[in-house]
XYZ file of C-alpha atoms in Angstrom:
709
model
C -74.887 -5.570 48.228
C -73.379 -8.138 50.560
C -69.726 -8.506 51.290
C -67.614 -9.404 54.260
C -64.384 -10.523 55.794
C -63.260 -14.045 56.343
C -66.063 -16.313 57.509
C -68.747 -13.638 57.771
C -70.988 -11.417 55.657
C -72.837 -8.224 56.286
C -74.798 -5.636 54.399
C -72.973 -2.352 53.995
C -75.284 -0.672 51.510
C -76.387 2.678 53.010
C -80.015 3.555 53.496
C -81.410 5.469 50.557
C -82.420 8.655 52.310
C -82.617 12.060 50.693
C -80.099 14.411 52.315
C -81.305 17.537 54.013
C -79.811 20.020 51.624
C -81.751 23.209 52.199
C -81.966 25.113 48.966
C -80.343 22.326 46.941
C -82.616 19.589 48.236
C -84.781 19.577 45.118
C -81.834 19.601 42.713
C -81.384 16.568 40.507
C -78.236 15.140 38.944
C -78.584 15.306 35.144
C -79.697 11.850 34.062
C -77.766 11.597 30.786
C -74.438 12.451 32.456
C -74.896 10.308 35.560
C -75.802 6.929 34.151
C -73.116 6.467 31.562
C -70.046 7.262 33.754
C -71.561 5.369 36.686
C -71.780 2.096 34.775
C -68.278 2.640 33.433
C -66.862 3.249 36.911
C -68.726 0.277 38.346
C -66.855 -2.022 35.994
C -63.633 -0.971 37.732
C -64.813 -1.842 41.223
C -63.253 -4.554 43.319
C -65.298 -7.607 44.323
C -67.883 -6.503 46.869
C -67.168 -2.819 46.315
C -70.137 -0.526 45.742
C -70.065 3.028 44.404
C -72.035 5.287 46.725
C -71.545 8.580 44.868
C -69.272 10.283 42.360
C -68.644 13.720 40.919
C -66.372 15.192 38.231
C -63.605 17.339 39.647
C -60.053 18.629 39.342
C -57.184 17.501 41.529
C -55.467 20.547 42.990
C -52.326 21.244 44.981
C -49.919 19.429 42.653
C -48.718 20.468 39.242
C -50.202 19.928 36.803
C -53.819 19.976 37.881
C -55.716 16.917 36.653
C -59.317 16.574 35.599
C -61.038 13.385 36.625
C -63.694 11.854 38.858
C -63.939 11.690 42.641
C -65.568 8.427 43.709
C -66.790 7.287 47.118
C -67.331 3.574 47.705
C -68.012 1.439 50.747
C -64.247 0.874 51.080
C -62.403 3.939 49.867
C -62.402 7.406 48.361
C -60.487 7.550 45.112
C -59.732 10.097 42.431
C -59.405 8.718 38.908
C -57.886 11.086 36.335
C -59.440 11.315 32.886
C -58.106 8.640 30.601
C -57.017 6.468 33.528
C -56.801 2.794 32.658
C -56.959 0.102 35.297
C -53.567 -1.503 35.792
C -53.790 -5.278 35.633
C -50.826 -5.609 37.996
C -52.606 -4.054 40.956
C -56.276 -3.805 41.927
C -56.009 -0.237 43.213
C -55.871 2.670 40.836
C -53.257 5.137 42.012
C -51.806 7.119 44.889
C -55.191 8.807 45.191
C -56.877 5.866 46.921
C -57.801 6.652 50.526
C -59.273 3.838 52.606
C -62.162 5.213 54.659
C -60.392 4.308 57.892
C -57.359 6.294 56.723
C -59.262 9.592 56.460
C -58.273 11.640 59.460
C -59.876 14.943 58.531
C -62.401 16.035 55.910
C -63.005 19.689 55.041
C -65.460 21.324 52.649
C -64.546 24.709 51.171
C -66.684 27.370 49.512
C -65.150 30.621 48.363
C -62.032 31.977 50.012
C -63.067 31.878 53.631
C -65.912 29.422 54.148
C -64.564 26.131 55.504
C -66.505 23.402 57.306
C -64.866 20.541 59.174
C -66.939 17.438 58.493
C -66.963 14.798 61.196
C -68.835 11.489 60.964
C -72.510 12.389 61.246
C -72.048 16.030 60.258
C -74.499 17.777 57.894
C -73.006 19.812 55.091
C -74.275 23.397 55.238
C -73.435 24.492 51.687
C -72.532 23.176 48.265
C -68.745 22.768 48.309
C -66.494 24.165 45.650
C -63.625 22.029 46.932
C -62.998 19.305 49.496
C -59.754 18.451 51.268
C -59.145 14.873 52.426
C -56.342 14.606 54.980
C -55.018 11.068 55.359
C -53.836 9.784 58.695
C -50.688 8.796 56.777
C -49.958 12.516 56.100
C -51.213 12.417 52.506
C -53.574 15.096 51.181
C -56.107 15.017 48.351
C -57.614 18.312 47.196
C -60.413 18.122 44.650
C -62.213 21.118 43.172
C -65.657 20.543 41.691
C -66.839 21.685 38.304
C -69.737 24.106 37.928
C -72.412 24.044 35.287
C -75.292 22.083 36.737
C -73.213 19.455 38.589
C -73.276 21.104 42.018
C -75.672 18.492 43.456
C -73.149 15.780 42.617
C -70.493 17.642 44.574
C -72.863 17.797 47.544
C -73.826 14.145 47.267
C -70.296 12.758 47.004
C -69.203 14.859 49.986
C -72.103 13.650 52.115
C -71.476 10.082 50.945
C -67.931 10.317 52.295
C -69.226 11.629 55.625
C -71.758 8.803 55.947
C -69.351 6.092 54.755
C -66.778 7.185 57.335
C -69.409 6.939 60.061
C -70.250 3.372 59.009
C -66.672 2.165 58.503
C -65.158 -0.158 61.085
C -61.367 0.104 61.524
C -61.237 -3.504 62.699
C -63.087 -4.923 59.679
C -61.014 -6.487 56.939
C -62.019 -5.654 53.373
C -61.605 -8.797 51.284
C -62.239 -7.332 47.842
C -58.568 -6.810 47.037
C -57.749 -10.318 48.215
C -60.506 -11.778 46.065
C -59.384 -9.825 43.011
C -55.891 -11.259 43.318
C -57.153 -14.758 44.060
C -58.793 -14.912 40.660
C -55.437 -14.458 38.937
C -54.078 -17.849 39.932
C -55.096 -21.303 40.980
C -54.451 -22.917 44.329
C -52.622 -21.267 47.179
C -49.346 -19.488 46.823
C -46.339 -19.464 49.086
C -46.069 -16.385 51.312
C -43.250 -14.066 50.157
C -42.052 -13.881 53.783
C -42.343 -16.628 56.426
C -45.301 -15.655 58.602
C -43.942 -17.513 61.653
C -47.206 -19.367 62.119
C -45.814 -22.901 61.929
C -43.163 -24.787 63.841
C -41.356 -25.281 60.525
C -40.980 -21.511 60.084
C -39.443 -21.154 63.541
C -37.141 -24.122 63.086
C -35.915 -22.799 59.742
C -35.149 -19.407 61.265
C -33.409 -21.024 64.260
C -31.098 -22.946 61.946
C -30.431 -19.817 59.908
C -29.282 -18.043 63.078
C -27.246 -21.117 64.133
C -28.844 -20.970 67.598
C -27.743 -24.454 68.609
C -28.530 -23.995 72.288
C -32.180 -23.271 71.595
C -35.213 -25.235 70.458
C -38.757 -24.510 69.231
C -41.283 -24.824 72.051
C -44.843 -25.921 71.282
C -46.189 -25.186 74.773
C -48.388 -22.336 73.459
C -49.677 -24.202 70.428
C -53.276 -23.785 71.618
C -52.688 -20.267 72.967
C -53.366 -21.491 76.505
C -50.174 -19.960 77.949
C -50.705 -16.470 76.470
C -52.955 -15.360 73.610
C -50.620 -12.443 72.853
C -47.644 -14.759 72.259
C -47.009 -16.681 69.038
C -47.902 -20.352 68.968
C -44.212 -21.218 68.836
C -41.073 -19.555 70.186
C -37.503 -20.385 71.158
C -36.462 -21.576 74.625
C -33.176 -23.105 75.907
C -32.650 -26.754 75.039
C -32.385 -27.836 78.651
C -35.794 -26.386 79.645
C -38.816 -28.684 79.424
C -42.167 -27.371 78.150
C -43.717 -28.131 81.547
C -41.120 -25.848 83.153
C -41.764 -23.197 80.505
C -45.466 -23.213 81.279
C -44.894 -22.755 85.022
C -42.156 -20.155 84.586
C -44.184 -18.001 82.185
C -46.958 -17.780 84.770
C -44.691 -15.558 86.887
C -44.418 -12.837 84.210
C -46.853 -10.110 83.266
C -49.488 -11.417 80.800
C -47.639 -14.745 80.720
C -44.893 -13.311 78.494
C -41.824 -15.071 79.842
C -38.236 -14.905 78.533
C -37.573 -16.237 75.043
C -34.960 -15.732 72.367
C -35.255 -12.854 69.900
C -31.911 -13.189 68.139
C -28.720 -15.203 68.418
C -25.539 -13.316 67.556
C -23.035 -15.390 65.542
C -20.400 -14.477 68.104
C -22.284 -16.358 70.805
C -24.406 -13.751 72.609
C -28.178 -14.058 72.913
C -30.775 -11.286 72.864
C -33.908 -12.160 74.850
C -37.160 -10.349 75.595
C -39.762 -10.786 78.309
C -42.485 -9.037 80.273
C -42.180 -7.682 83.786
C -41.971 -9.986 86.788
C -45.336 -10.791 88.332
C -44.219 -10.090 91.890
C -47.557 -11.067 93.439
C -46.961 -14.702 92.489
C -45.380 -17.175 94.886
C -43.136 -19.498 92.883
C -41.486 -22.526 94.424
C -37.782 -23.201 94.207
C -38.126 -25.244 91.012
C -39.972 -22.406 89.264
C -37.362 -19.870 90.360
C -34.595 -22.148 89.138
C -36.356 -22.502 85.771
C -36.815 -18.731 85.439
C -33.169 -18.064 86.235
C -32.015 -20.760 83.824
C -34.118 -19.247 81.022
C -32.771 -15.763 81.695
C -29.162 -16.895 81.844
C -29.546 -18.983 78.673
C -26.327 -20.844 79.446
C -24.225 -17.678 79.916
C -22.270 -16.631 82.983
C -22.616 -12.932 82.131
C -26.213 -11.665 82.237
C -27.394 -8.101 81.548
C -30.991 -7.086 82.179
C -32.100 -3.964 80.292
C -34.982 -1.894 81.590
C -36.545 -1.046 78.232
C -38.809 1.687 79.560
C -35.950 3.599 81.172
C -35.061 6.788 79.262
C -37.580 6.052 76.513
C -40.937 7.790 76.005
C -44.118 6.359 77.424
C -46.987 5.376 75.148
C -48.752 8.622 76.056
C -45.621 10.576 75.127
C -45.429 8.905 71.713
C -49.082 9.573 70.992
C -48.895 13.230 72.006
C -45.756 13.797 69.939
C -47.346 12.215 66.863
C -50.506 14.311 67.225
C -48.414 17.471 67.481
C -46.403 16.408 64.458
C -49.528 15.853 62.367
C -50.966 19.205 63.404
C -47.712 20.936 62.498
C -47.593 19.324 59.056
C -51.145 20.261 58.048
C -51.355 22.737 55.162
C -53.287 25.209 57.319
C -50.833 25.102 60.219
C -50.773 28.458 61.978
C -47.065 28.252 62.829
C -45.023 30.996 61.186
C -42.293 29.879 58.808
C -39.501 31.357 60.917
C -40.740 29.420 63.959
C -41.498 26.140 62.213
C -38.271 24.363 63.182
C -38.704 25.398 66.799
C -42.234 24.035 66.720
C -40.891 20.791 65.250
C -38.497 20.412 68.165
C -41.380 21.194 70.491
C -43.262 18.117 69.315
C -40.482 15.970 70.919
C -40.801 13.476 68.041
C -37.152 13.863 67.032
C -36.094 13.645 70.678
C -37.817 10.281 71.002
C -36.125 9.013 67.831
C -32.814 10.146 69.282
C -33.485 8.307 72.550
C -34.453 5.093 70.751
C -31.356 5.094 68.550
C -29.053 5.806 71.457
C -30.460 3.000 73.571
C -30.452 0.571 70.641
C -26.804 1.455 69.963
C -25.863 0.758 73.589
C -27.668 -2.587 73.553
C -25.921 -3.502 70.287
C -22.593 -2.899 72.005
C -23.662 -5.075 74.932
C -24.594 -7.913 72.572
C -21.543 -7.562 70.348
C -18.708 -6.823 72.755
C -18.948 -9.863 75.047
C -20.484 -13.311 75.057
C -23.488 -12.834 77.323
C -27.247 -12.981 77.709
C -28.912 -9.594 77.199
C -32.555 -9.452 78.293
C -34.969 -6.716 77.219
C -37.609 -6.349 79.906
C -40.752 -4.265 79.466
C -43.868 -4.639 81.573
C -46.099 -5.591 78.645
C -43.321 -6.825 76.294
C -45.326 -5.708 73.257
C -44.118 -2.221 72.352
C -40.656 -0.893 73.184
C -39.182 -4.385 73.411
C -40.107 -4.965 69.779
C -38.749 -1.561 68.768
C -35.385 -2.042 70.490
C -34.999 -5.686 69.516
C -35.598 -4.786 65.852
C -33.193 -1.837 65.907
C -30.486 -3.904 67.603
C -30.721 -6.531 64.873
C -30.620 -3.870 62.155
C -27.476 -2.410 63.715
C -25.787 -5.761 64.317
C -26.984 -8.153 61.596
C -26.382 -7.292 57.911
C -28.971 -9.835 56.759
C -31.663 -7.834 58.588
C -30.868 -4.899 56.286
C -31.843 -6.785 53.144
C -35.368 -6.398 51.820
C -36.295 -9.976 52.654
C -34.513 -9.881 56.014
C -36.211 -6.673 57.117
C -39.670 -7.966 56.248
C -38.927 -11.180 58.128
C -37.715 -9.145 61.097
C -40.917 -7.092 61.264
C -43.054 -10.213 60.898
C -41.227 -11.981 63.722
C -40.604 -9.156 66.216
C -43.819 -7.190 65.690
C -46.602 -9.223 64.056
C -45.908 -12.690 65.470
C -44.721 -11.265 68.804
C -48.133 -9.717 69.439
C -47.688 -5.981 69.018
C -51.225 -4.553 69.421
C -51.374 -2.856 66.018
C -55.122 -2.277 66.038
C -55.091 -0.575 69.425
C -51.897 1.417 68.908
C -53.096 2.724 65.533
C -56.437 3.875 66.938
C -58.629 1.101 65.580
C -60.376 0.264 68.845
C -61.119 3.727 70.199
C -59.252 2.853 73.389
C -57.006 5.302 75.200
C -53.881 3.228 74.535
C -53.377 4.623 71.022
C -49.683 5.237 70.324
C -47.987 4.746 66.916
C -44.913 2.913 68.241
C -44.470 1.084 64.949
C -44.420 4.358 63.002
C -41.783 5.647 65.436
C -39.749 2.550 64.605
C -40.066 3.195 60.852
C -38.758 6.717 61.350
C -35.790 5.294 63.278
C -35.099 2.951 60.354
C -35.292 5.882 57.945
C -32.662 7.676 60.052
C -30.360 4.666 59.686
C -30.981 4.620 55.950
C -29.856 8.257 55.740
C -26.700 7.663 57.754
C -25.732 4.349 56.137
C -27.213 4.438 52.611
C -24.930 1.708 51.241
C -25.792 -0.792 54.000
C -29.508 -1.217 53.287
C -30.943 -3.090 50.337
C -34.370 -1.456 50.652
C -35.135 2.151 49.811
C -37.029 5.031 51.322
C -39.925 4.251 48.978
C -40.266 0.838 50.612
C -40.474 2.468 54.046
C -43.125 4.850 52.722
C -45.128 1.940 51.339
C -44.936 0.110 54.667
C -45.824 3.311 56.528
C -48.947 3.766 54.382
C -49.956 0.102 54.465
C -50.856 0.215 58.147
C -53.934 2.242 57.138
C -55.155 -0.116 54.388
C -57.497 -2.814 55.771
C -56.837 -5.406 53.088
C -54.985 -8.016 55.166
C -55.061 -9.011 58.821
C -51.441 -8.010 59.419
C -52.280 -4.652 61.016
C -55.958 -5.299 61.782
C -55.488 -7.476 64.864
C -53.678 -7.207 68.169
C -52.521 -10.789 68.685
C -51.652 -13.934 66.727
C -54.630 -15.615 68.385
C -57.019 -12.988 66.950
C -55.547 -13.384 63.459
C -55.869 -17.140 63.668
C -59.461 -16.896 64.847
C -60.394 -14.408 62.119
C -58.677 -16.312 59.333
C -60.984 -19.268 59.811
C -61.187 -21.557 62.872
C -57.962 -22.330 64.644
C -58.056 -25.982 63.621
C -57.695 -25.047 59.942
C -55.404 -22.174 60.847
C -52.810 -24.676 62.015
C -52.442 -25.958 58.453
C -52.593 -22.808 56.357
C -48.868 -22.398 55.803
C -47.673 -25.972 56.148
C -45.297 -26.847 53.280
C -47.033 -28.828 50.566
C -50.518 -27.734 51.591
C -51.804 -26.622 48.217
C -55.509 -25.926 48.688
C -57.363 -23.684 51.172
C -59.350 -25.555 53.811
C -62.905 -26.399 52.851
C -65.409 -23.763 53.839
C -62.667 -21.196 54.263
C -62.222 -19.875 50.746
C -61.228 -16.396 51.911
C -58.185 -17.669 53.773
C -55.770 -17.011 50.921
C -52.459 -16.778 52.786
C -52.058 -13.092 51.961
C -50.301 -10.556 54.166
C -48.985 -7.033 53.911
C -45.855 -8.493 52.288
C -47.903 -9.372 49.188
C -47.102 -5.978 47.732
C -48.800 -6.682 44.432
C -52.110 -6.193 46.263
C -51.556 -2.456 46.165
C -48.554 -1.690 43.977
C -47.630 -2.322 40.369
C -44.535 -4.253 39.375
C -42.816 -1.043 38.322
C -43.493 0.510 41.734
C -42.244 -2.568 43.573
C -38.944 -2.274 41.708
C -38.461 1.078 43.433
C -38.290 -0.724 46.788
C -34.696 -1.630 45.916
C -32.014 0.808 47.030
C -29.809 1.616 43.995
C -26.997 2.670 46.329
C -26.829 -0.666 48.147
C -23.279 -2.017 48.251
C -23.207 -5.776 47.521
C -20.148 -6.039 49.765
C -22.517 -5.612 52.711
C -24.453 -8.760 51.823
C -24.747 -11.484 54.491
C -22.379 -13.820 52.616
C -19.453 -11.618 53.585
C -20.434 -11.459 57.250
C -19.434 -13.579 60.236
C -20.986 -17.045 60.175
C -19.379 -18.506 63.307
C -18.079 -17.321 66.700
C -15.115 -14.977 66.420
C -13.025 -14.933 69.620
C -10.951 -12.089 68.194
C -13.657 -9.626 69.212
C -16.132 -11.544 71.391
C -14.859 -11.421 74.979
C -16.232 -13.812 77.616
C -17.859 -12.057 80.534
C -16.847 -12.425 84.183
C -18.092 -15.596 85.877
C -21.586 -15.452 87.411
C -22.065 -11.705 86.901
C -25.515 -10.108 86.824
C -25.974 -6.509 85.692
C -28.730 -3.979 85.266
C -28.198 -1.633 82.316
C -29.701 1.768 82.972
C -28.885 5.307 81.846
C -25.893 4.218 79.836
C -24.142 2.368 82.679
C -24.017 -1.124 84.168
C -25.006 -1.612 87.811
C -24.182 -4.950 89.507
C -27.094 -6.943 90.924
C -27.084 -9.599 93.605
C -29.768 -11.746 92.009
C -31.941 -12.092 88.935
C -35.364 -12.856 90.382
C -37.386 -10.828 92.910
C -38.614 -13.833 94.908
C -35.449 -14.757 96.847
C -34.625 -13.858 100.450
C -34.776 -10.091 99.910
C -36.722 -8.104 97.298
C -34.777 -7.889 94.078
C -33.890 -4.564 92.545
C -35.475 -5.866 89.354
C -38.901 -5.891 90.968
C -38.682 -2.153 91.692
C -39.175 0.560 89.112
C -35.791 1.487 87.676
C -36.237 5.150 88.556
C -35.730 4.278 92.248
C -32.400 2.580 91.639
C -29.181 4.380 92.602
C -27.777 6.038 89.496
C -24.086 6.185 88.670
C -22.986 9.338 86.920
C -23.446 9.094 83.162
C -20.033 8.720 81.585
C -18.946 11.137 78.888
C -17.627 8.113 77.016
C -19.932 6.057 74.858
C -20.736 2.537 75.924
C -18.541 1.310 73.074
C -15.584 3.180 74.595
C -16.368 1.771 78.031
C -16.782 -1.805 76.831
C -14.005 -2.057 74.260
C -11.623 0.341 75.962
C -11.188 -1.911 78.994
C -9.522 -5.033 77.549
C -5.820 -4.440 77.054
C -5.687 -6.742 74.026
C -8.447 -4.819 72.196
C -6.267 -1.812 71.472
C -7.317 0.382 68.543
C -9.202 -2.268 66.585
C -12.160 -1.053 64.521
C -15.751 -1.958 65.255
C -16.686 -5.608 64.790
C -17.668 -6.459 61.207
C -21.305 -5.740 60.439
C -21.940 -3.423 63.399
C -23.356 0.055 62.744
C -23.304 2.754 65.419
C -25.449 5.717 64.281
C -25.088 9.309 65.318
C -27.919 10.761 67.344
C -26.730 14.230 68.313
C -28.204 17.493 67.042
C -28.552 17.656 63.252
C -27.659 13.969 62.865
C -31.353 13.269 63.480
C -33.262 14.556 60.466
C -36.888 15.279 59.634
C -38.568 12.806 57.273
C -39.956 15.447 54.955
C -40.962 13.127 52.122
C -43.296 11.315 54.510
C -44.633 14.033 56.781
C -44.885 16.899 54.290
C -46.714 15.035 51.553
C -49.726 17.207 52.318
C -47.627 20.321 51.715
C -45.784 19.686 48.443
C -45.031 23.383 48.022
C -42.670 23.294 51.029
C -40.787 20.126 50.156
C -37.857 22.391 49.235
C -36.371 20.574 46.301
C -37.333 17.051 47.211
C -38.376 14.638 44.518
C -41.993 13.989 43.704
C -44.056 13.009 46.780
C -45.768 10.088 45.039
C -44.292 6.733 44.101
C -45.334 6.968 40.469
C -43.944 10.493 40.311
C -40.667 9.294 41.783
C -40.584 6.515 39.211
C -41.056 8.997 36.367
C -38.419 11.304 37.818
C -35.955 8.442 38.227
C -36.477 7.413 34.600
C -35.880 11.003 33.519
C -32.664 11.244 35.549
C -31.394 7.954 34.138
C -32.024 9.246 30.631
C -30.066 12.407 31.464
C -27.217 10.330 32.872
C -27.014 8.328 29.654
C -26.828 11.584 27.682
C -24.066 12.843 30.001
C -21.976 9.663 29.738
C -19.171 11.352 27.696
C -18.722 13.890 30.485
C -18.162 11.306 33.217
C -14.847 11.615 35.005
C -12.065 9.344 33.652
C -12.118 7.199 36.804
C -15.779 6.345 36.409
C -15.688 6.236 32.612
C -12.902 3.650 32.659
C -15.197 1.135 34.358
C -17.222 -1.137 32.092
C -20.847 -0.501 32.880
C -24.169 -1.322 31.350
C -25.702 2.011 30.281
C -28.990 0.901 31.828
C -27.417 0.179 35.231
C -28.472 2.487 38.035
C -25.443 4.383 39.350
C -24.790 4.649 43.056
C -25.119 8.043 44.800
C -21.355 8.739 44.844
C -21.087 8.270 41.087
C -24.183 10.372 40.491
C -22.695 13.220 42.537
C -19.486 12.968 40.515
C -21.405 13.060 37.251
C -23.480 16.042 38.315
C -20.380 17.834 39.558
C -18.619 17.226 36.258
C -21.689 18.431 34.393
C -21.805 21.623 36.451
C -18.099 22.300 35.947
C -18.490 21.710 32.222
C -21.393 24.152 32.039
C -19.436 26.773 33.976
C -16.430 26.242 31.748
């Protein structure tokens, strides 16, 4: 069977070779039982999907155990319980779908002690009684096989998984899900989130941020300045595109300074790569670089992003240790588990990211200035910090739509190398920086539950989506690669233009779908769980600042240049490293003289200085999270999904299970309505309205007191 990604086709059907099975080599699958279910299962396949093998089995590890069928296709491994009916809302069947590229570890089990780790190309040495599929997203699927003449099917489906994994390509997009959704409507549909692939998208966002001193530059429209940059970005009004082109040539990988976010109080948050010190710019180029960095401000702060944060190698090692610790067969004793968790350093890195993001938020919010995030490659930690700063400072970024737009702009369009960092290229630069960011966001959600419109279930869905190769969002490293894959760059320039209603001719697979089209993988009922029931509408953007507020934004000193490092500001003589003497900015920040780290927070240092500030509260909309000791928590619902028995009272580890549990709790709350405290009961409320966490606690407390009484 032939299938393929956009603009190409290839044959993925495996060679029909008899497996070397030893004593079971001559065994045959009973004909009457194999043909009928196979044709039934085939009718549930996605376009281009081919069933390679299947076997009846029982899902284990979760209560209750479910009988069903384990199926291996050229795209995924899925378990379908008996009586399962295909949901018309979503092409995938359930939480038990594992894309082949998501399988991190496959084990075959026979008896109590015989376990074989099956790598791509391995040969199974026995007929398995059970297999364990460990997802790279921390999920686990345990399936026990039935006896009674079906042992060869268990062998065949296990070997089919081994062979399919060996043939799978992490960089190859599977278009079957896209095609299945395309048949449900006519014409193209508007993306749920602006993909920042047109000048119109960038101009709309610029106006939304009221960044009047900035404009949309088209200098990289053909990706001839930098293939890792988006086709469009924001530069100061006074800078010509010819100056932008020359200035960007003096930065690492051509990633010069450009606007990430404009604060309504007047400050600007920029990001750029490291200075290319081997270049020899003329005076006009230096003047253009300085003008872009200053962005019209007299107070300029340059932040060394890599200072005090983990390296890519550190992030990768910590994540590997975390995955090993969370495996069901982890050898760590229970009384030493928390110590082992600290030993992974994963929580330490979250703590460091939140602390630095908090300090940068204070820099942006406390004074009118230009704050520049500088990282050598400008594709990893810059995106992480820029996103966290906006989440801490901008309430609209905490809405469901705003957060998706933020990720699309600061990660996808900005050229974060998703494929490489998630291990899709086999290169040594693997490091799940984006997953570290999602954990940081989860920490904020725990500390400020009423400030975020999206829920933990949404973060879980986004966390898992990076391992599903159904769209190009996480399958490419740069906007240029996505544009090339989605069908010739000349047609790519028109895909998302307003009013463009039909896909370009000869490019029928270019269906304008991205990871934000959640109905590719989730039902409507599941998508409803992305909303946070505890979100306080008072935190909506309409109640936030929409114009400069001099009551809290303080102009900086004239012509001041600072380097922010280790929680303190160090004055600099110049911005660029090409003047009379080498600039401090051209030298690694670890060689700079370090002032003693103050015991005060940066907020105390910044807002404690002005005499007129006094004891005013934090500026409206600003969140400053805690990052000390137990304030940083372990995301058990994500990382311990493979060990449901140690979730210690958490809700169901699957989205559908959480949905069922939520419905059950709402039914209980309706039954307990007469026992609600007078304060809550006096409010007029729809009985079907989801209560916020504070009210739920009050109800449960009243229920407990009533039972004790």
